Amino acid sequence: RAPKGDISWVSLQVLAWGLRGLHGAVREPRLELQWEDQTLWTPVIKDFTSNPNFPTTTFLLTLALPEEEQLVPPIRLRVWDRGNRELGILMGQGCVRGLGRYRCRTPSLEQPPCQEQPPGPGDTGTGSYTVLSMPDPAQLPWEEGGWRQEDEEEEVDWWSKFYTALEDKGEIQWGTNRDRLKIYGCELEAVPEFQGLQDFCQTFPLHKPGGPPVPGQDPEPVGEFKGLFCIYSLPEEPGVPAPPQHFQQLPPSKPQDCLVRVYIVRAFDLSPRDVTGLSDPYVRVSLGKRTLGQRDQYVPNTLEPVFGRMFEVTTTIPLEKDLKVTLLDRDRLPPDQEIGSTSIDLENRLLSNHRAHCGLPTLYHTAGPAAWRDQLCPSRTLELVAVTRGLPLPEFSPDGSAVTFNHRTFLLRHFESGPPTFRHPGPPRERLALHVLNLCPFVPEHLETRPLYSSAQPGLEQGKLQMWVDVFPANLGPPGPPVNIDPRKAEGYELRCVVWNVRDADLGDTNLLGQRMSDIYVTGWLDGLPEQRQHTDIHYRSQDGHGAFNWRFLFPFEFLAAEKLCAIGRREHIWSLDKTVLKVPPKLILQVWDNDKFKADDLLGILELDLTKLPHPALTPTLCKAIPWEPCSIPWRWCRTQALAPSPINLFRMRRVRGWWPCTVQEDGAQRLSGKLELSLELLTAEEAEERPVGKGREEPNKYPMLPAPRRSKSSFLWLQSPLRLLRYGIRWRYCGWAGLALMAVLLLFLMHVLFPVSIP
C-alpha cells in the first residue's frame, strides 16, 4: 500500500548487528522491523548469552517513500523471545523516525568507490568503510625544504605532552617535531568530526512494552538494538541495474576477546562531599563482573585530584561492553559516598571507522616513554585501512621515502625537512605511513573530558573527569607497553639567597640632632611558606640609605617542574588526618625594613622575584631601575636605537645569578623606587645541598661562598648598648667643636666662681 502524496521507490538496506542489554531470562530473541504493511524478521539468535549478534546481518527492502519528510512513516522495532505462543514473548519495542537522514547518493559506475558519500544522520557512516578525505600533497603546508621542526633537548614523558597541550589549548600544530596530545573539552562521542562513534552502527533504545509513557517521563529502557539503515533511490529507467549492496566487508560478528587499558588522569570541578567543602576522591572502574580500584588510594582534601592511574582488564566484546568509571569520596567509616560516574560503550570504539580504539600519535617511536603501543605498525595499519575501505594497497618505494595511497603520492620530505631529531625514531617507511595516517579522519592521541553524573541528583553535573581508553583485540597480537602516567612527585630544592648590600634606601627616622637616618635590615621568605621567614642583622644609623650585610638565607622547598609550581603540604586543622597540598608559584619575597625600638618598624621597600621568570639584574646600582626590563637607549652618540628587553631568567635552568634588583613601594597608585638590593641567588637540588652544606647568616659552615663580616661605619651601633660611643661617634664634633669649647669655658668659670668665692673688701 503506497502512502499518499508524491512517492519515490527506494531500496532500504538494513544492517541488523545485534541486541544488547535485554533484561530477564532471554533464550532465543529475534527482531521484527515493520514499515507500514511490510515486515522484516531477522534470524533467531540461538545462544544470546554467548553471542548477542544476529547470524545474518544485512537485509534489503523495497519501499515507496513520500517526497515530503513529514509524511514518511517510522520504522517500528519489536524484539520477541521464544515462548509458548506462536510469536513468542514481546521483550521490548522501539521506533525509528526521520528516515530522510539515512538517504544516500546512488554511486556512479564511473566513480571510484572511495568517493561515495556515507549515509546516516549527518552522513555518519556506511557500516563497511568511511570516506577518506585526504589533502592534495601539493597543498600541504610545508615550507621550503620541508616542514619546520624543533629540536628536542631531552626526552620527555607523558606529562610533558600534557602540560604542553594545556599551553597550546589542545591544538595540534603541523610542522612541529614533538609529540602532540589533543585535549578535548568533551567526551569523544561528542566531538563532531567523529560522528558520535556510531558511524558503523547506531544504538536504538528499546523500551518496555505497554501503554503510552507518562508525560514528562522517559519510558523505562529494557535493551538496545545496534544497527544502521541506508536508503538508495531506485532508477526509474528500465534496465538500469539496482544500486549495489552497501554494507560490505563487515568485521566478524563473533565476540572478540580484548585487552582494555583505562587511563585516569585527573578530575576537576568536583562536587564536595565533606563538611569542610572538600572531598577525598578515589577511582573505581567496573567492566562486566570485575571491579578495580581501592579505597585506600585516594587523594585527600581536594576537588581537583590528580590520579595518574592505569587500570588493565580483559573482556569479551560485546558481552561486556559497558565500561563504568566512578569517583567516590572516602569516609572514615564506610559506605563511601558516590561523587559521580560515567559510562563508555567500548563496542562503538572498537567498531568505529574512525579508529577510536587507540589514538594515533604524532611521531613514531620504537622505544622510550612514547613508544608505539598499538598492535600493528603504521605501515600494516595503512594496509588494513586500504582493505577495509575498498582501496588499493599502499605502494611504498624501496627506501620507504614515498608512498602511493588513495590515488595520491606522498613523500617523506613533505613532512620531515631532514633526519629526525627526536629519540628512538623508526624506519622511514613507518614514519611516512604514520604521517599519512594522521591525514585521515582518525582519532589522534588524545585526552577526553567526560562529565560525571550521580543517580542521587540526576541531570546535575557533579564534575569532570579527564581520561582515555585503549582497546586491543586479542586476535591482532600483543599490544605495546602501556603509557606511564604516574603523577610526578615534587622534587626537593634549596634556594640560597645572599643579601650583600642595600643602596639608596629611604631614610625613615630623624636622630636627636635632626639628621635623617634608618636602621636597615632585610627579611625574606618563599611565597606560601611564611614559617620560613628569615631576617638579616641590623645596619644601624645609616644616613645615606646604604647597608652592608653579607647574610645568607636558606629556603628548602618542593617543586613540580612540569607545572612550575611549589607543592606545599600542611594540615588545615588540628584534627585533620591528611595534609592538604597547595600549589603556588616559586616566588621569593624580600622586604627592606627600618628598625624602631619604641614603635612598629617601617617598611621601606618590597622585592618579589619569580624564580621561573627572573628579570635580568643590573650590573651596578646606578643601572638598577624600578622596572629592570625597561628598555633604555644605548649611550652612544652615533646610535639612538632602543635596546631590546631580554628574556626572563629561569633559575631552575641557570641555577646561579647575581646582581642588583630594585625595591619599590606603592605610592599614589604607582610604584616608586625606594631602594636597591644586591643579591646572589643559587638553586640546588636536595642532594646537592646535602653534599655542600652551608649555615644561615654567617654561621658555620661558612662557605660556597665564604661570607666575611660586613664593613660598616663606626657610627653603626645601637645607642642603648653603647652610650659612651654615642658621645664619640654620634655627635659630629667637626661642625660643633667651637660651640662645645665655648660652652665648656663658661661652665668652668661658673664652677670656679662657686667653689672659690672672692671676698670683696
mmCIF file with all atom_site columns, C-alpha atoms in Angstrom, residues 613-757:
data_model
loop_
_atom_site.group_PDB
_atom_site.id
_atom_site.type_symbol
_atom_site.label_atom_id
_atom_site.label_alt_id
_atom_site.label_comp_id
_atom_site.label_asym_id
_atom_site.label_entity_id
_atom_site.label_seq_id
_atom_site.pdbx_PDB_ins_code
_atom_site.Cartn_x
_atom_site.Cartn_y
_atom_site.Cartn_z
_atom_site.occupancy
_atom_site.B_iso_or_equiv
_atom_site.pdbx_formal_charge
_atom_site.auth_seq_id
_atom_site.auth_comp_id
_atom_site.auth_asym_id
_atom_site.auth_atom_id
_atom_site.pdbx_PDB_model_num
ATOM 1   C CA . LYS A 1 613 ? 60.812 34.310 35.288 1.00 0.00 ? 613 LYS A CA 1
ATOM 2   C CA . LEU A 1 614 ? 63.545 36.362 36.914 1.00 0.00 ? 614 LEU A CA 1
ATOM 3   C CA . PRO A 1 615 ? 64.127 39.824 35.451 1.00 0.00 ? 615 PRO A CA 1
ATOM 4   C CA . HIS A 1 616 ? 67.725 40.365 34.465 1.00 0.00 ? 616 HIS A CA 1
ATOM 5   C CA . PRO A 1 617 ? 69.634 42.080 37.278 1.00 0.00 ? 617 PRO A CA 1
ATOM 6   C CA . ALA A 1 618 ? 71.655 45.243 36.818 1.00 0.00 ? 618 ALA A CA 1
ATOM 7   C CA . LEU A 1 619 ? 75.438 45.049 36.998 1.00 0.00 ? 619 LEU A CA 1
ATOM 8   C CA . THR A 1 620 ? 75.764 48.213 39.088 1.00 0.00 ? 620 THR A CA 1
ATOM 9   C CA . PRO A 1 621 ? 73.374 50.113 41.396 1.00 0.00 ? 621 PRO A CA 1
ATOM 10  C CA . THR A 1 622 ? 73.445 53.052 39.000 1.00 0.00 ? 622 THR A CA 1
ATOM 11  C CA . LEU A 1 623 ? 71.858 50.942 36.228 1.00 0.00 ? 623 LEU A CA 1
ATOM 12  C CA . CYS A 1 624 ? 69.222 49.497 38.559 1.00 0.00 ? 624 CYS A CA 1
ATOM 13  C CA . LYS A 1 625 ? 65.781 50.936 37.798 1.00 0.00 ? 625 LYS A CA 1
ATOM 14  C CA . ALA A 1 626 ? 62.286 50.468 39.141 1.00 0.00 ? 626 ALA A CA 1
ATOM 15  C CA . ILE A 1 627 ? 61.438 48.311 36.099 1.00 0.00 ? 627 ILE A CA 1
ATOM 16  C CA . PRO A 1 628 ? 64.574 46.277 35.322 1.00 0.00 ? 628 PRO A CA 1
ATOM 17  C CA . TRP A 1 629 ? 63.245 45.211 31.915 1.00 0.00 ? 629 TRP A CA 1
ATOM 18  C CA . GLU A 1 630 ? 62.502 48.804 30.863 1.00 0.00 ? 630 GLU A CA 1
ATOM 19  C CA . PRO A 1 631 ? 64.319 49.456 27.568 1.00 0.00 ? 631 PRO A CA 1
ATOM 20  C CA . CYS A 1 632 ? 66.940 52.138 27.644 1.00 0.00 ? 632 CYS A CA 1
ATOM 21  C CA . SER A 1 633 ? 68.757 53.975 24.883 1.00 0.00 ? 633 SER A CA 1
ATOM 22  C CA . ILE A 1 634 ? 72.311 52.904 24.189 1.00 0.00 ? 634 ILE A CA 1
ATOM 23  C CA . PRO A 1 635 ? 74.539 55.873 25.309 1.00 0.00 ? 635 PRO A CA 1
ATOM 24  C CA . TRP A 1 636 ? 76.383 56.134 22.017 1.00 0.00 ? 636 TRP A CA 1
ATOM 25  C CA . ARG A 1 637 ? 76.399 59.343 20.072 1.00 0.00 ? 637 ARG A CA 1
ATOM 26  C CA . TRP A 1 638 ? 76.066 57.541 16.768 1.00 0.00 ? 638 TRP A CA 1
ATOM 27  C CA . CYS A 1 639 ? 73.328 55.118 17.944 1.00 0.00 ? 639 CYS A CA 1
ATOM 28  C CA . ARG A 1 640 ? 69.941 56.023 19.410 1.00 0.00 ? 640 ARG A CA 1
ATOM 29  C CA . THR A 1 641 ? 68.324 52.615 18.966 1.00 0.00 ? 641 THR A CA 1
ATOM 30  C CA . GLN A 1 642 ? 66.242 51.274 21.818 1.00 0.00 ? 642 GLN A CA 1
ATOM 31  C CA . ALA A 1 643 ? 67.759 48.183 23.455 1.00 0.00 ? 643 ALA A CA 1
ATOM 32  C CA . LEU A 1 644 ? 65.605 45.073 23.249 1.00 0.00 ? 644 LEU A CA 1
ATOM 33  C CA . ALA A 1 645 ? 64.181 43.724 26.513 1.00 0.00 ? 645 ALA A CA 1
ATOM 34  C CA . PRO A 1 646 ? 65.998 40.480 27.426 1.00 0.00 ? 646 PRO A CA 1
ATOM 35  C CA . SER A 1 647 ? 64.003 37.360 28.045 1.00 0.00 ? 647 SER A CA 1
ATOM 36  C CA . PRO A 1 648 ? 63.424 36.412 31.699 1.00 0.00 ? 648 PRO A CA 1
ATOM 37  C CA . ILE A 1 649 ? 65.804 34.063 33.501 1.00 0.00 ? 649 ILE A CA 1
ATOM 38  C CA . ASN A 1 650 ? 64.660 30.628 34.623 1.00 0.00 ? 650 ASN A CA 1
ATOM 39  C CA . LEU A 1 651 ? 66.676 29.961 37.755 1.00 0.00 ? 651 LEU A CA 1
ATOM 40  C CA . PHE A 1 652 ? 65.886 26.248 37.516 1.00 0.00 ? 652 PHE A CA 1
ATOM 41  C CA . ARG A 1 653 ? 67.982 26.203 34.330 1.00 0.00 ? 653 ARG A CA 1
ATOM 42  C CA . MET A 1 654 ? 70.646 28.821 35.027 1.00 0.00 ? 654 MET A CA 1
ATOM 43  C CA . ARG A 1 655 ? 70.982 27.795 38.706 1.00 0.00 ? 655 ARG A CA 1
ATOM 44  C CA . ARG A 1 656 ? 73.043 30.861 39.714 1.00 0.00 ? 656 ARG A CA 1
ATOM 45  C CA . VAL A 1 657 ? 72.706 34.623 39.206 1.00 0.00 ? 657 VAL A CA 1
ATOM 46  C CA . ARG A 1 658 ? 73.973 37.783 40.909 1.00 0.00 ? 658 ARG A CA 1
ATOM 47  C CA . GLY A 1 659 ? 73.226 41.472 40.527 1.00 0.00 ? 659 GLY A CA 1
ATOM 48  C CA . TRP A 1 660 ? 71.108 44.409 41.630 1.00 0.00 ? 660 TRP A CA 1
ATOM 49  C CA . TRP A 1 661 ? 67.300 44.387 41.806 1.00 0.00 ? 661 TRP A CA 1
ATOM 50  C CA . PRO A 1 662 ? 65.015 47.314 42.666 1.00 0.00 ? 662 PRO A CA 1
ATOM 51  C CA . CYS A 1 663 ? 62.772 47.603 45.729 1.00 0.00 ? 663 CYS A CA 1
ATOM 52  C CA . THR A 1 664 ? 59.551 49.533 45.313 1.00 0.00 ? 664 THR A CA 1
ATOM 53  C CA . VAL A 1 665 ? 56.719 50.890 47.436 1.00 0.00 ? 665 VAL A CA 1
ATOM 54  C CA . GLN A 1 666 ? 53.158 51.745 46.474 1.00 0.00 ? 666 GLN A CA 1
ATOM 55  C CA . GLU A 1 667 ? 52.690 55.496 46.495 1.00 0.00 ? 667 GLU A CA 1
ATOM 56  C CA . ASP A 1 668 ? 49.804 57.461 44.983 1.00 0.00 ? 668 ASP A CA 1
ATOM 57  C CA . GLY A 1 669 ? 48.685 54.462 42.965 1.00 0.00 ? 669 GLY A CA 1
ATOM 58  C CA . ALA A 1 670 ? 52.089 53.917 41.347 1.00 0.00 ? 670 ALA A CA 1
ATOM 59  C CA . GLN A 1 671 ? 55.302 52.064 42.114 1.00 0.00 ? 671 GLN A CA 1
ATOM 60  C CA . ARG A 1 672 ? 58.153 54.227 43.382 1.00 0.00 ? 672 ARG A CA 1
ATOM 61  C CA . LEU A 1 673 ? 61.777 53.140 43.568 1.00 0.00 ? 673 LEU A CA 1
ATOM 62  C CA . SER A 1 674 ? 62.681 53.022 47.267 1.00 0.00 ? 674 SER A CA 1
ATOM 63  C CA . GLY A 1 675 ? 65.963 51.087 47.319 1.00 0.00 ? 675 GLY A CA 1
ATOM 64  C CA . LYS A 1 676 ? 68.229 48.616 45.588 1.00 0.00 ? 676 LYS A CA 1
ATOM 65  C CA . LEU A 1 677 ? 69.293 45.155 46.698 1.00 0.00 ? 677 LEU A CA 1
ATOM 66  C CA . GLU A 1 678 ? 72.454 43.328 45.700 1.00 0.00 ? 678 GLU A CA 1
ATOM 67  C CA . LEU A 1 679 ? 71.715 39.628 45.794 1.00 0.00 ? 679 LEU A CA 1
ATOM 68  C CA . SER A 1 680 ? 73.170 36.347 44.665 1.00 0.00 ? 680 SER A CA 1
ATOM 69  C CA . LEU A 1 681 ? 70.680 33.532 44.067 1.00 0.00 ? 681 LEU A CA 1
ATOM 70  C CA . GLU A 1 682 ? 71.741 29.901 43.815 1.00 0.00 ? 682 GLU A CA 1
ATOM 71  C CA . LEU A 1 683 ? 69.415 26.958 43.347 1.00 0.00 ? 683 LEU A CA 1
ATOM 72  C CA . LEU A 1 684 ? 70.491 23.437 44.344 1.00 0.00 ? 684 LEU A CA 1
ATOM 73  C CA . THR A 1 685 ? 68.725 20.117 44.424 1.00 0.00 ? 685 THR A CA 1
ATOM 74  C CA . ALA A 1 686 ? 68.243 18.454 47.790 1.00 0.00 ? 686 ALA A CA 1
ATOM 75  C CA . GLU A 1 687 ? 71.088 16.033 47.055 1.00 0.00 ? 687 GLU A CA 1
ATOM 76  C CA . GLU A 1 688 ? 73.452 18.854 46.071 1.00 0.00 ? 688 GLU A CA 1
ATOM 77  C CA . ALA A 1 689 ? 72.519 20.781 49.211 1.00 0.00 ? 689 ALA A CA 1
ATOM 78  C CA . GLU A 1 690 ? 73.457 17.792 51.378 1.00 0.00 ? 690 GLU A CA 1
ATOM 79  C CA . GLU A 1 691 ? 76.806 17.472 49.636 1.00 0.00 ? 691 GLU A CA 1
ATOM 80  C CA . ARG A 1 692 ? 77.551 21.202 50.031 1.00 0.00 ? 692 ARG A CA 1
ATOM 81  C CA . PRO A 1 693 ? 76.138 22.227 53.430 1.00 0.00 ? 693 PRO A CA 1
ATOM 82  C CA . VAL A 1 694 ? 76.208 25.864 54.499 1.00 0.00 ? 694 VAL A CA 1
ATOM 83  C CA . GLY A 1 695 ? 74.967 27.800 57.510 1.00 0.00 ? 695 GLY A CA 1
ATOM 84  C CA . LYS A 1 696 ? 72.402 30.540 57.790 1.00 0.00 ? 696 LYS A CA 1
ATOM 85  C CA . GLY A 1 697 ? 73.628 34.085 58.082 1.00 0.00 ? 697 GLY A CA 1
ATOM 86  C CA . ARG A 1 698 ? 77.373 33.876 58.617 1.00 0.00 ? 698 ARG A CA 1
ATOM 87  C CA . GLU A 1 699 ? 77.217 30.712 60.714 1.00 0.00 ? 699 GLU A CA 1
ATOM 88  C CA . GLU A 1 700 ? 79.401 27.687 60.119 1.00 0.00 ? 700 GLU A CA 1
ATOM 89  C CA . PRO A 1 701 ? 79.927 26.086 57.721 1.00 0.00 ? 701 PRO A CA 1
ATOM 90  C CA . ASN A 1 702 ? 80.523 29.467 56.137 1.00 0.00 ? 702 ASN A CA 1
ATOM 91  C CA . LYS A 1 703 ? 81.454 28.670 52.535 1.00 0.00 ? 703 LYS A CA 1
ATOM 92  C CA . TYR A 1 704 ? 80.093 28.453 48.981 1.00 0.00 ? 704 TYR A CA 1
ATOM 93  C CA . PRO A 1 705 ? 80.917 31.380 49.224 1.00 0.00 ? 705 PRO A CA 1
ATOM 94  C CA . MET A 1 706 ? 82.542 32.402 52.494 1.00 0.00 ? 706 MET A CA 1
ATOM 95  C CA . LEU A 1 707 ? 80.786 35.483 53.862 1.00 0.00 ? 707 LEU A CA 1
ATOM 96  C CA . PRO A 1 708 ? 83.062 37.951 55.732 1.00 0.00 ? 708 PRO A CA 1
ATOM 97  C CA . ALA A 1 709 ? 81.788 40.370 58.310 1.00 0.00 ? 709 ALA A CA 1
ATOM 98  C CA . PRO A 1 710 ? 80.381 43.465 56.596 1.00 0.00 ? 710 PRO A CA 1
ATOM 99  C CA . ARG A 1 711 ? 82.347 46.687 56.563 1.00 0.00 ? 711 ARG A CA 1
ATOM 100 C CA . ARG A 1 712 ? 80.198 49.278 58.257 1.00 0.00 ? 712 ARG A CA 1
ATOM 101 C CA . SER A 1 713 ? 80.930 52.767 59.523 1.00 0.00 ? 713 SER A CA 1
ATOM 102 C CA . LYS A 1 714 ? 81.943 53.219 63.169 1.00 0.00 ? 714 LYS A CA 1
ATOM 103 C CA . SER A 1 715 ? 78.706 55.043 63.810 1.00 0.00 ? 715 SER A CA 1
ATOM 104 C CA . SER A 1 716 ? 76.698 51.915 63.030 1.00 0.00 ? 716 SER A CA 1
ATOM 105 C CA . PHE A 1 717 ? 75.686 50.701 66.506 1.00 0.00 ? 717 PHE A CA 1
ATOM 106 C CA . LEU A 1 718 ? 72.719 50.668 68.873 1.00 0.00 ? 718 LEU A CA 1
ATOM 107 C CA . TRP A 1 719 ? 72.965 53.729 71.147 1.00 0.00 ? 719 TRP A CA 1
ATOM 108 C CA . LEU A 1 720 ? 71.211 52.000 74.057 1.00 0.00 ? 720 LEU A CA 1
ATOM 109 C CA . GLN A 1 721 ? 74.004 49.420 74.244 1.00 0.00 ? 721 GLN A CA 1
ATOM 110 C CA . SER A 1 722 ? 76.903 51.891 73.841 1.00 0.00 ? 722 SER A CA 1
ATOM 111 C CA . PRO A 1 723 ? 76.017 55.356 75.211 1.00 0.00 ? 723 PRO A CA 1
ATOM 112 C CA . LEU A 1 724 ? 79.693 56.364 75.502 1.00 0.00 ? 724 LEU A CA 1
ATOM 113 C CA . ARG A 1 725 ? 80.287 55.539 71.850 1.00 0.00 ? 725 ARG A CA 1
ATOM 114 C CA . LEU A 1 726 ? 77.356 57.796 71.114 1.00 0.00 ? 726 LEU A CA 1
ATOM 115 C CA . LEU A 1 727 ? 79.333 60.742 72.530 1.00 0.00 ? 727 LEU A CA 1
ATOM 116 C CA . ARG A 1 728 ? 82.243 59.853 70.315 1.00 0.00 ? 728 ARG A CA 1
ATOM 117 C CA . TYR A 1 729 ? 80.612 58.803 67.063 1.00 0.00 ? 729 TYR A CA 1
ATOM 118 C CA . GLY A 1 730 ? 77.053 60.065 67.438 1.00 0.00 ? 730 GLY A CA 1
ATOM 119 C CA . ILE A 1 731 ? 77.966 63.759 67.583 1.00 0.00 ? 731 ILE A CA 1
ATOM 120 C CA . ARG A 1 732 ? 79.786 65.346 64.704 1.00 0.00 ? 732 ARG A CA 1
ATOM 121 C CA . TRP A 1 733 ? 82.376 67.405 66.564 1.00 0.00 ? 733 TRP A CA 1
ATOM 122 C CA . ARG A 1 734 ? 83.741 68.897 63.409 1.00 0.00 ? 734 ARG A CA 1
ATOM 123 C CA . TYR A 1 735 ? 80.628 71.000 62.951 1.00 0.00 ? 735 TYR A CA 1
ATOM 124 C CA . CYS A 1 736 ? 80.001 71.938 66.611 1.00 0.00 ? 736 CYS A CA 1
ATOM 125 C CA . GLY A 1 737 ? 83.545 71.896 68.103 1.00 0.00 ? 737 GLY A CA 1
ATOM 126 C CA . TRP A 1 738 ? 83.905 75.654 68.751 1.00 0.00 ? 738 TRP A CA 1
ATOM 127 C CA . ALA A 1 739 ? 80.486 75.838 70.319 1.00 0.00 ? 739 ALA A CA 1
ATOM 128 C CA . GLY A 1 740 ? 81.394 72.995 72.603 1.00 0.00 ? 740 GLY A CA 1
ATOM 129 C CA . LEU A 1 741 ? 84.667 74.648 73.685 1.00 0.00 ? 741 LEU A CA 1
ATOM 130 C CA . ALA A 1 742 ? 82.901 77.914 74.479 1.00 0.00 ? 742 ALA A CA 1
ATOM 131 C CA . LEU A 1 743 ? 80.297 76.107 76.489 1.00 0.00 ? 743 LEU A CA 1
ATOM 132 C CA . MET A 1 744 ? 82.957 74.287 78.481 1.00 0.00 ? 744 MET A CA 1
ATOM 133 C CA . ALA A 1 745 ? 84.803 77.559 79.205 1.00 0.00 ? 745 ALA A CA 1
ATOM 134 C CA . VAL A 1 746 ? 81.660 79.202 80.523 1.00 0.00 ? 746 VAL A CA 1
ATOM 135 C CA . LEU A 1 747 ? 80.948 76.140 82.655 1.00 0.00 ? 747 LEU A CA 1
ATOM 136 C CA . LEU A 1 748 ? 84.477 76.195 84.057 1.00 0.00 ? 748 LEU A CA 1
ATOM 137 C CA . LEU A 1 749 ? 84.244 79.894 85.061 1.00 0.00 ? 749 LEU A CA 1
ATOM 138 C CA . PHE A 1 750 ? 80.920 79.236 86.721 1.00 0.00 ? 750 PHE A CA 1
ATOM 139 C CA . LEU A 1 751 ? 82.348 76.377 88.790 1.00 0.00 ? 751 LEU A CA 1
ATOM 140 C CA . MET A 1 752 ? 85.378 78.448 89.865 1.00 0.00 ? 752 MET A CA 1
ATOM 141 C CA . HIS A 1 753 ? 83.080 81.230 90.979 1.00 0.00 ? 753 HIS A CA 1
ATOM 142 C CA . VAL A 1 754 ? 81.001 78.853 93.060 1.00 0.00 ? 754 VAL A CA 1
ATOM 143 C CA . LEU A 1 755 ? 83.838 76.840 94.607 1.00 0.00 ? 755 LEU A CA 1
ATOM 144 C CA . PHE A 1 756 ? 86.335 79.619 95.178 1.00 0.00 ? 756 PHE A CA 1
ATOM 145 C CA . PRO A 1 757 ? 84.399 82.757 96.098 1.00 0.00 ? 757 PRO A CA 1
#
